[in-house]
Amino acid sequence: LLIAVTSSTAIALFSDRLERTMTDQTAEFLAADMVITSHAPIPDAWLEKATQFRLSQAQTVEFSSVLIEHDELLLSGIKAVSDRYPLRGFLKSITANYSTETIERQGPKPGFAWVDKRVLSALKLNLGDPITVGEKQLTTSKIITYEPDKQGDVYSLSPRVMINKQDLQVTGVIQPGSHVHYFFQFSGEPAQLSEFKRW
């Protein structure tokens, strides 16, 4: 009986720890505890309800765009992120000397762009040079090496450019009919997340 109780307790503890580990890793993979994806902005009432449930919120917008610099053209995947992104996990970047990888808890500030190393070589740029996304000129400040929620679709295979969501409208890239992916991210207590899901 003692062996049976001990074994049962050990299995229960192991299962609980395994479940929590998998939940944490899934949250990091999503950069949040819960994500709503859409091809259009979701109603404001949804975001207001999430605020009532005291959930932290972040948003990302992804689309493809052609960049032109030094007479070179490059189809790139653009990712515009809000100030609180990522809610879970972290980003990684390197600077011009390529020596040290830095963990980042927040994306680029307005006016700056973080780029895939392939963007620099393809467009003949160096860090610190300007890059134009649509009608907005931004300063390349860091090289992205890791995104927790990088998607696995065709668009994510293109060289990446990450910008601040505040710069998105100024670029003028998104027009009616544009193919855009919106990601609305939430994190909070499990009970509050469950209530929000039910709502």
PDB file of C-alpha atoms in Angstrom:
ATOM      1  CA  LEU A   1       0.000   0.000   0.000  1.00  0.00           C
ATOM      2  CA  LEU A   2       2.845   2.382   0.900  1.00  0.00           C
ATOM      3  CA  ILE A   3       4.610   1.688  -2.413  1.00  0.00           C
ATOM      4  CA  ALA A   4       1.372   2.164  -4.342  1.00  0.00           C
ATOM      5  CA  VAL A   5       0.611   5.522  -2.671  1.00  0.00           C
ATOM      6  CA  THR A   6       4.189   6.721  -3.151  1.00  0.00           C
ATOM      7  CA  SER A   7       4.172   5.707  -6.833  1.00  0.00           C
ATOM      8  CA  SER A   8       0.807   7.338  -7.426  1.00  0.00           C
ATOM      9  CA  THR A   9       1.971  10.584  -5.784  1.00  0.00           C
ATOM     10  CA  ALA A  10       5.207  10.620  -7.771  1.00  0.00           C
ATOM     11  CA  ILE A  11       3.348  10.079 -11.048  1.00  0.00           C
ATOM     12  CA  ALA A  12       0.868  12.842 -10.208  1.00  0.00           C
ATOM     13  CA  LEU A  13       3.674  15.293  -9.379  1.00  0.00           C
ATOM     14  CA  PHE A  14       5.569  14.375 -12.534  1.00  0.00           C
ATOM     15  CA  SER A  15       2.447  14.751 -14.702  1.00  0.00           C
ATOM     16  CA  ASP A  16       1.651  18.140 -13.153  1.00  0.00           C
ATOM     17  CA  ARG A  17       5.195  19.383 -13.703  1.00  0.00           C
ATOM     18  CA  LEU A  18       5.185  18.080 -17.294  1.00  0.00           C
ATOM     19  CA  GLU A  19       1.857  19.784 -18.001  1.00  0.00           C
ATOM     20  CA  ARG A  20       3.084  23.107 -16.590  1.00  0.00           C
ATOM     21  CA  THR A  21       6.291  22.874 -18.621  1.00  0.00           C
ATOM     22  CA  MET A  22       4.380  22.181 -21.840  1.00  0.00           C
ATOM     23  CA  THR A  23       1.973  25.034 -21.111  1.00  0.00           C
ATOM     24  CA  ASP A  24       4.865  27.450 -20.544  1.00  0.00           C
ATOM     25  CA  GLN A  25       6.596  26.359 -23.739  1.00  0.00           C
ATOM     26  CA  THR A  26       3.366  26.689 -25.726  1.00  0.00           C
ATOM     27  CA  ALA A  27       2.845  30.199 -24.333  1.00  0.00           C
ATOM     28  CA  GLU A  28       6.369  31.157 -25.388  1.00  0.00           C
ATOM     29  CA  PHE A  29       5.757  29.711 -28.857  1.00  0.00           C
ATOM     30  CA  LEU A  30       2.699  31.992 -29.141  1.00  0.00           C
ATOM     31  CA  ALA A  31       4.419  34.927 -27.365  1.00  0.00           C
ATOM     32  CA  ALA A  32       1.243  34.973 -25.230  1.00  0.00           C
ATOM     33  CA  ASP A  33      -1.179  32.736 -23.344  1.00  0.00           C
ATOM     34  CA  MET A  34      -3.881  33.147 -25.968  1.00  0.00           C
ATOM     35  CA  VAL A  35      -3.891  34.500 -29.519  1.00  0.00           C
ATOM     36  CA  ILE A  36      -6.740  35.516 -31.804  1.00  0.00           C
ATOM     37  CA  THR A  37      -5.763  35.528 -35.493  1.00  0.00           C
ATOM     38  CA  SER A  38      -7.693  37.308 -38.190  1.00  0.00           C
ATOM     39  CA  HIS A  39      -7.369  38.794 -41.678  1.00  0.00           C
ATOM     40  CA  ALA A  40      -8.982  41.979 -40.367  1.00  0.00           C
ATOM     41  CA  PRO A  41      -8.910  43.918 -37.069  1.00  0.00           C
ATOM     42  CA  ILE A  42     -11.211  42.396 -34.462  1.00  0.00           C
ATOM     43  CA  PRO A  43     -14.029  44.505 -32.903  1.00  0.00           C
ATOM     44  CA  ASP A  44     -12.969  47.019 -30.258  1.00  0.00           C
ATOM     45  CA  ALA A  45     -15.509  45.437 -27.908  1.00  0.00           C
ATOM     46  CA  TRP A  46     -13.328  42.312 -27.745  1.00  0.00           C
ATOM     47  CA  LEU A  47     -10.305  44.327 -26.617  1.00  0.00           C
ATOM     48  CA  GLU A  48     -12.422  46.261 -24.122  1.00  0.00           C
ATOM     49  CA  LYS A  49     -13.707  42.979 -22.676  1.00  0.00           C
ATOM     50  CA  ALA A  50     -10.143  41.690 -22.352  1.00  0.00           C
ATOM     51  CA  THR A  51      -9.287  44.858 -20.418  1.00  0.00           C
ATOM     52  CA  GLN A  52     -12.234  44.211 -18.090  1.00  0.00           C
ATOM     53  CA  PHE A  53     -10.798  40.750 -17.410  1.00  0.00           C
ATOM     54  CA  ARG A  54      -7.451  42.449 -16.613  1.00  0.00           C
ATOM     55  CA  LEU A  55      -5.608  40.664 -19.407  1.00  0.00           C
ATOM     56  CA  SER A  56      -2.358  42.063 -20.780  1.00  0.00           C
ATOM     57  CA  GLN A  57      -2.583  42.743 -24.502  1.00  0.00           C
ATOM     58  CA  ALA A  58      -0.238  43.026 -27.467  1.00  0.00           C
ATOM     59  CA  GLN A  59      -0.728  43.077 -31.219  1.00  0.00           C
ATOM     60  CA  THR A  60       1.311  42.115 -34.269  1.00  0.00           C
ATOM     61  CA  VAL A  61       0.548  42.679 -37.930  1.00  0.00           C
ATOM     62  CA  GLU A  62       2.320  40.674 -40.649  1.00  0.00           C
ATOM     63  CA  PHE A  63       2.393  41.176 -44.408  1.00  0.00           C
ATOM     64  CA  SER A  64       4.752  41.054 -47.377  1.00  0.00           C
ATOM     65  CA  SER A  65       6.218  44.100 -49.066  1.00  0.00           C
ATOM     66  CA  VAL A  66       8.914  44.846 -51.626  1.00  0.00           C
ATOM     67  CA  LEU A  67      11.821  46.922 -50.310  1.00  0.00           C
ATOM     68  CA  ILE A  68      13.954  49.008 -52.667  1.00  0.00           C
ATOM     69  CA  GLU A  69      17.398  50.307 -51.682  1.00  0.00           C
ATOM     70  CA  HIS A  70      20.481  51.024 -53.827  1.00  0.00           C
ATOM     71  CA  ASP A  71      18.592  49.881 -56.945  1.00  0.00           C
ATOM     72  CA  GLU A  72      18.072  46.466 -55.354  1.00  0.00           C
ATOM     73  CA  LEU A  73      14.599  44.911 -54.833  1.00  0.00           C
ATOM     74  CA  LEU A  74      13.743  42.449 -52.077  1.00  0.00           C
ATOM     75  CA  LEU A  75      10.445  40.798 -51.159  1.00  0.00           C
ATOM     76  CA  SER A  76      10.376  40.880 -47.360  1.00  0.00           C
ATOM     77  CA  GLY A  77       8.095  39.817 -44.554  1.00  0.00           C
ATOM     78  CA  ILE A  78       7.162  42.883 -42.493  1.00  0.00           C
ATOM     79  CA  LYS A  79       6.099  42.467 -38.877  1.00  0.00           C
ATOM     80  CA  ALA A  80       4.696  45.453 -36.996  1.00  0.00           C
ATOM     81  CA  VAL A  81       4.601  44.935 -33.223  1.00  0.00           C
ATOM     82  CA  SER A  82       3.012  46.876 -30.379  1.00  0.00           C
ATOM     83  CA  ASP A  83       5.035  48.165 -27.424  1.00  0.00           C
ATOM     84  CA  ARG A  84       4.111  45.268 -25.108  1.00  0.00           C
ATOM     85  CA  TYR A  85       5.129  42.517 -27.539  1.00  0.00           C
ATOM     86  CA  PRO A  86       6.106  39.817 -26.648  1.00  0.00           C
ATOM     87  CA  LEU A  87       3.880  39.036 -23.671  1.00  0.00           C
ATOM     88  CA  ARG A  88       5.640  35.695 -23.177  1.00  0.00           C
ATOM     89  CA  GLY A  89       9.147  34.695 -24.155  1.00  0.00           C
ATOM     90  CA  PHE A  90      11.715  37.074 -25.612  1.00  0.00           C
ATOM     91  CA  LEU A  91      13.406  38.237 -28.784  1.00  0.00           C
ATOM     92  CA  LYS A  92      17.096  37.910 -29.607  1.00  0.00           C
ATOM     93  CA  SER A  93      19.234  40.328 -31.593  1.00  0.00           C
ATOM     94  CA  ILE A  94      22.808  41.161 -32.470  1.00  0.00           C
ATOM     95  CA  THR A  95      24.468  44.423 -33.438  1.00  0.00           C
ATOM     96  CA  ALA A  96      27.021  45.387 -36.065  1.00  0.00           C
ATOM     97  CA  ASN A  97      29.981  43.415 -34.692  1.00  0.00           C
ATOM     98  CA  TYR A  98      27.969  40.116 -34.716  1.00  0.00           C
ATOM     99  CA  SER A  99      29.693  39.094 -31.480  1.00  0.00           C
ATOM    100  CA  THR A 100      27.065  39.137 -28.732  1.00  0.00           C
ATOM    101  CA  GLU A 101      23.479  37.929 -28.917  1.00  0.00           C
ATOM    102  CA  THR A 102      21.198  40.022 -26.712  1.00  0.00           C
ATOM    103  CA  ILE A 103      17.861  39.021 -25.185  1.00  0.00           C
ATOM    104  CA  GLU A 104      15.198  41.656 -25.862  1.00  0.00           C
ATOM    105  CA  ARG A 105      11.965  41.962 -23.871  1.00  0.00           C
ATOM    106  CA  GLN A 106      10.455  44.479 -26.283  1.00  0.00           C
ATOM    107  CA  GLY A 107      10.500  45.141 -30.025  1.00  0.00           C
ATOM    108  CA  PRO A 108      11.869  48.179 -31.864  1.00  0.00           C
ATOM    109  CA  LYS A 109      10.961  51.719 -30.863  1.00  0.00           C
ATOM    110  CA  PRO A 110       9.102  53.999 -33.305  1.00  0.00           C
ATOM    111  CA  GLY A 111      11.407  55.196 -36.062  1.00  0.00           C
ATOM    112  CA  PHE A 112      13.618  52.103 -35.967  1.00  0.00           C
ATOM    113  CA  ALA A 113      13.628  48.753 -37.745  1.00  0.00           C
ATOM    114  CA  TRP A 114      15.173  45.423 -36.794  1.00  0.00           C
ATOM    115  CA  VAL A 115      16.100  43.327 -39.785  1.00  0.00           C
ATOM    116  CA  ASP A 116      17.128  39.860 -40.833  1.00  0.00           C
ATOM    117  CA  LYS A 117      20.812  39.691 -41.761  1.00  0.00           C
ATOM    118  CA  ARG A 118      19.761  38.745 -45.309  1.00  0.00           C
ATOM    119  CA  VAL A 119      18.068  42.145 -45.697  1.00  0.00           C
ATOM    120  CA  LEU A 120      21.351  43.961 -45.130  1.00  0.00           C
ATOM    121  CA  SER A 121      23.306  41.893 -47.625  1.00  0.00           C
ATOM    122  CA  ALA A 122      20.582  41.854 -50.293  1.00  0.00           C
ATOM    123  CA  LEU A 123      19.984  45.615 -50.168  1.00  0.00           C
ATOM    124  CA  LYS A 124      23.664  46.533 -49.595  1.00  0.00           C
ATOM    125  CA  LEU A 125      22.962  48.121 -46.208  1.00  0.00           C
ATOM    126  CA  ASN A 126      24.829  48.436 -42.937  1.00  0.00           C
ATOM    127  CA  LEU A 127      23.286  48.778 -39.496  1.00  0.00           C
ATOM    128  CA  GLY A 128      22.452  52.426 -38.938  1.00  0.00           C
ATOM    129  CA  ASP A 129      21.500  52.983 -42.587  1.00  0.00           C
ATOM    130  CA  PRO A 130      17.937  54.037 -43.409  1.00  0.00           C
ATOM    131  CA  ILE A 131      15.471  51.556 -44.882  1.00  0.00           C
ATOM    132  CA  THR A 132      12.184  52.594 -46.462  1.00  0.00           C
ATOM    133  CA  VAL A 133       9.033  50.580 -45.795  1.00  0.00           C
ATOM    134  CA  GLY A 134       6.302  51.974 -48.030  1.00  0.00           C
ATOM    135  CA  GLU A 135       6.433  55.719 -47.471  1.00  0.00           C
ATOM    136  CA  LYS A 136       8.192  55.584 -44.080  1.00  0.00           C
ATOM    137  CA  GLN A 137      11.962  55.784 -43.691  1.00  0.00           C
ATOM    138  CA  LEU A 138      13.280  53.922 -40.651  1.00  0.00           C
ATOM    139  CA  THR A 139      16.740  53.437 -39.165  1.00  0.00           C
ATOM    140  CA  THR A 140      18.092  49.887 -39.092  1.00  0.00           C
ATOM    141  CA  SER A 141      19.320  49.389 -35.532  1.00  0.00           C
ATOM    142  CA  LYS A 142      19.525  45.642 -34.803  1.00  0.00           C
ATOM    143  CA  ILE A 143      19.672  42.257 -36.507  1.00  0.00           C
ATOM    144  CA  ILE A 144      16.907  39.832 -35.492  1.00  0.00           C
ATOM    145  CA  THR A 145      18.109  36.334 -34.659  1.00  0.00           C
ATOM    146  CA  TYR A 146      15.066  34.893 -32.850  1.00  0.00           C
ATOM    147  CA  GLU A 147      11.307  35.515 -32.608  1.00  0.00           C
ATOM    148  CA  PRO A 148       9.265  33.307 -30.253  1.00  0.00           C
ATOM    149  CA  ASP A 149       6.163  33.337 -32.462  1.00  0.00           C
ATOM    150  CA  LYS A 150       7.667  33.262 -35.933  1.00  0.00           C
ATOM    151  CA  GLN A 151       5.067  31.703 -38.200  1.00  0.00           C
ATOM    152  CA  GLY A 152       5.756  28.653 -40.320  1.00  0.00           C
ATOM    153  CA  ASP A 153       4.032  29.806 -43.503  1.00  0.00           C
ATOM    154  CA  VAL A 154       5.492  30.834 -46.855  1.00  0.00           C
ATOM    155  CA  TYR A 155       5.597  34.518 -45.917  1.00  0.00           C
ATOM    156  CA  SER A 156       7.792  33.868 -42.882  1.00  0.00           C
ATOM    157  CA  LEU A 157      10.484  32.371 -45.118  1.00  0.00           C
ATOM    158  CA  SER A 158      11.160  35.793 -46.624  1.00  0.00           C
ATOM    159  CA  PRO A 159      13.828  38.007 -45.007  1.00  0.00           C
ATOM    160  CA  ARG A 160      12.243  39.713 -42.009  1.00  0.00           C
ATOM    161  CA  VAL A 161      11.836  43.360 -41.045  1.00  0.00           C
ATOM    162  CA  MET A 162      10.330  44.209 -37.652  1.00  0.00           C
ATOM    163  CA  ILE A 163       8.934  47.676 -37.037  1.00  0.00           C
ATOM    164  CA  ASN A 164       6.896  49.374 -34.330  1.00  0.00           C
ATOM    165  CA  LYS A 165       3.131  49.281 -34.866  1.00  0.00           C
ATOM    166  CA  GLN A 166       3.000  53.069 -34.404  1.00  0.00           C
ATOM    167  CA  ASP A 167       4.876  53.424 -37.714  1.00  0.00           C
ATOM    168  CA  LEU A 168       2.541  51.095 -39.615  1.00  0.00           C
ATOM    169  CA  GLN A 169      -0.103  53.586 -40.725  1.00  0.00           C
ATOM    170  CA  VAL A 170       2.537  56.060 -41.896  1.00  0.00           C
ATOM    171  CA  THR A 171       4.026  53.474 -44.256  1.00  0.00           C
ATOM    172  CA  GLY A 172       0.819  53.486 -46.300  1.00  0.00           C
ATOM    173  CA  VAL A 173       1.508  49.884 -47.316  1.00  0.00           C
ATOM    174  CA  ILE A 174      -1.767  48.345 -46.110  1.00  0.00           C
ATOM    175  CA  GLN A 175      -4.551  49.204 -48.521  1.00  0.00           C
ATOM    176  CA  PRO A 176      -8.020  47.729 -49.148  1.00  0.00           C
ATOM    177  CA  GLY A 177      -7.503  44.215 -50.468  1.00  0.00           C
ATOM    178  CA  SER A 178      -4.022  43.807 -48.952  1.00  0.00           C
ATOM    179  CA  HIS A 179      -3.194  40.307 -47.704  1.00  0.00           C
ATOM    180  CA  VAL A 180      -2.542  40.899 -44.003  1.00  0.00           C
ATOM    181  CA  HIS A 181      -2.391  38.674 -40.913  1.00  0.00           C
ATOM    182  CA  TYR A 182      -3.446  40.231 -37.598  1.00  0.00           C
ATOM    183  CA  PHE A 183      -2.479  38.600 -34.293  1.00  0.00           C
ATOM    184  CA  PHE A 184      -4.131  39.781 -31.070  1.00  0.00           C
ATOM    185  CA  GLN A 185      -2.233  38.399 -28.054  1.00  0.00           C
ATOM    186  CA  PHE A 186      -3.410  38.097 -24.460  1.00  0.00           C
ATOM    187  CA  SER A 187      -1.896  36.911 -21.188  1.00  0.00           C
ATOM    188  CA  GLY A 188      -3.182  36.718 -17.634  1.00  0.00           C
ATOM    189  CA  GLU A 189      -4.464  34.397 -14.940  1.00  0.00           C
ATOM    190  CA  PRO A 190      -5.922  31.071 -16.162  1.00  0.00           C
ATOM    191  CA  ALA A 191      -9.359  31.787 -14.689  1.00  0.00           C
ATOM    192  CA  GLN A 192      -9.546  35.177 -16.432  1.00  0.00           C
ATOM    193  CA  LEU A 193      -8.414  33.678 -19.733  1.00  0.00           C
ATOM    194  CA  SER A 194     -11.072  30.978 -19.452  1.00  0.00           C
ATOM    195  CA  GLU A 195     -13.783  33.547 -18.777  1.00  0.00           C
ATOM    196  CA  PHE A 196     -12.645  35.599 -21.765  1.00  0.00           C
ATOM    197  CA  LYS A 197     -12.665  32.520 -24.014  1.00  0.00           C
ATOM    198  CA  ARG A 198     -16.201  31.647 -22.886  1.00  0.00           C
ATOM    199  CA  TRP A 199     -17.331  35.206 -23.520  1.00  0.00           C
TER     200      TRP A 199
END
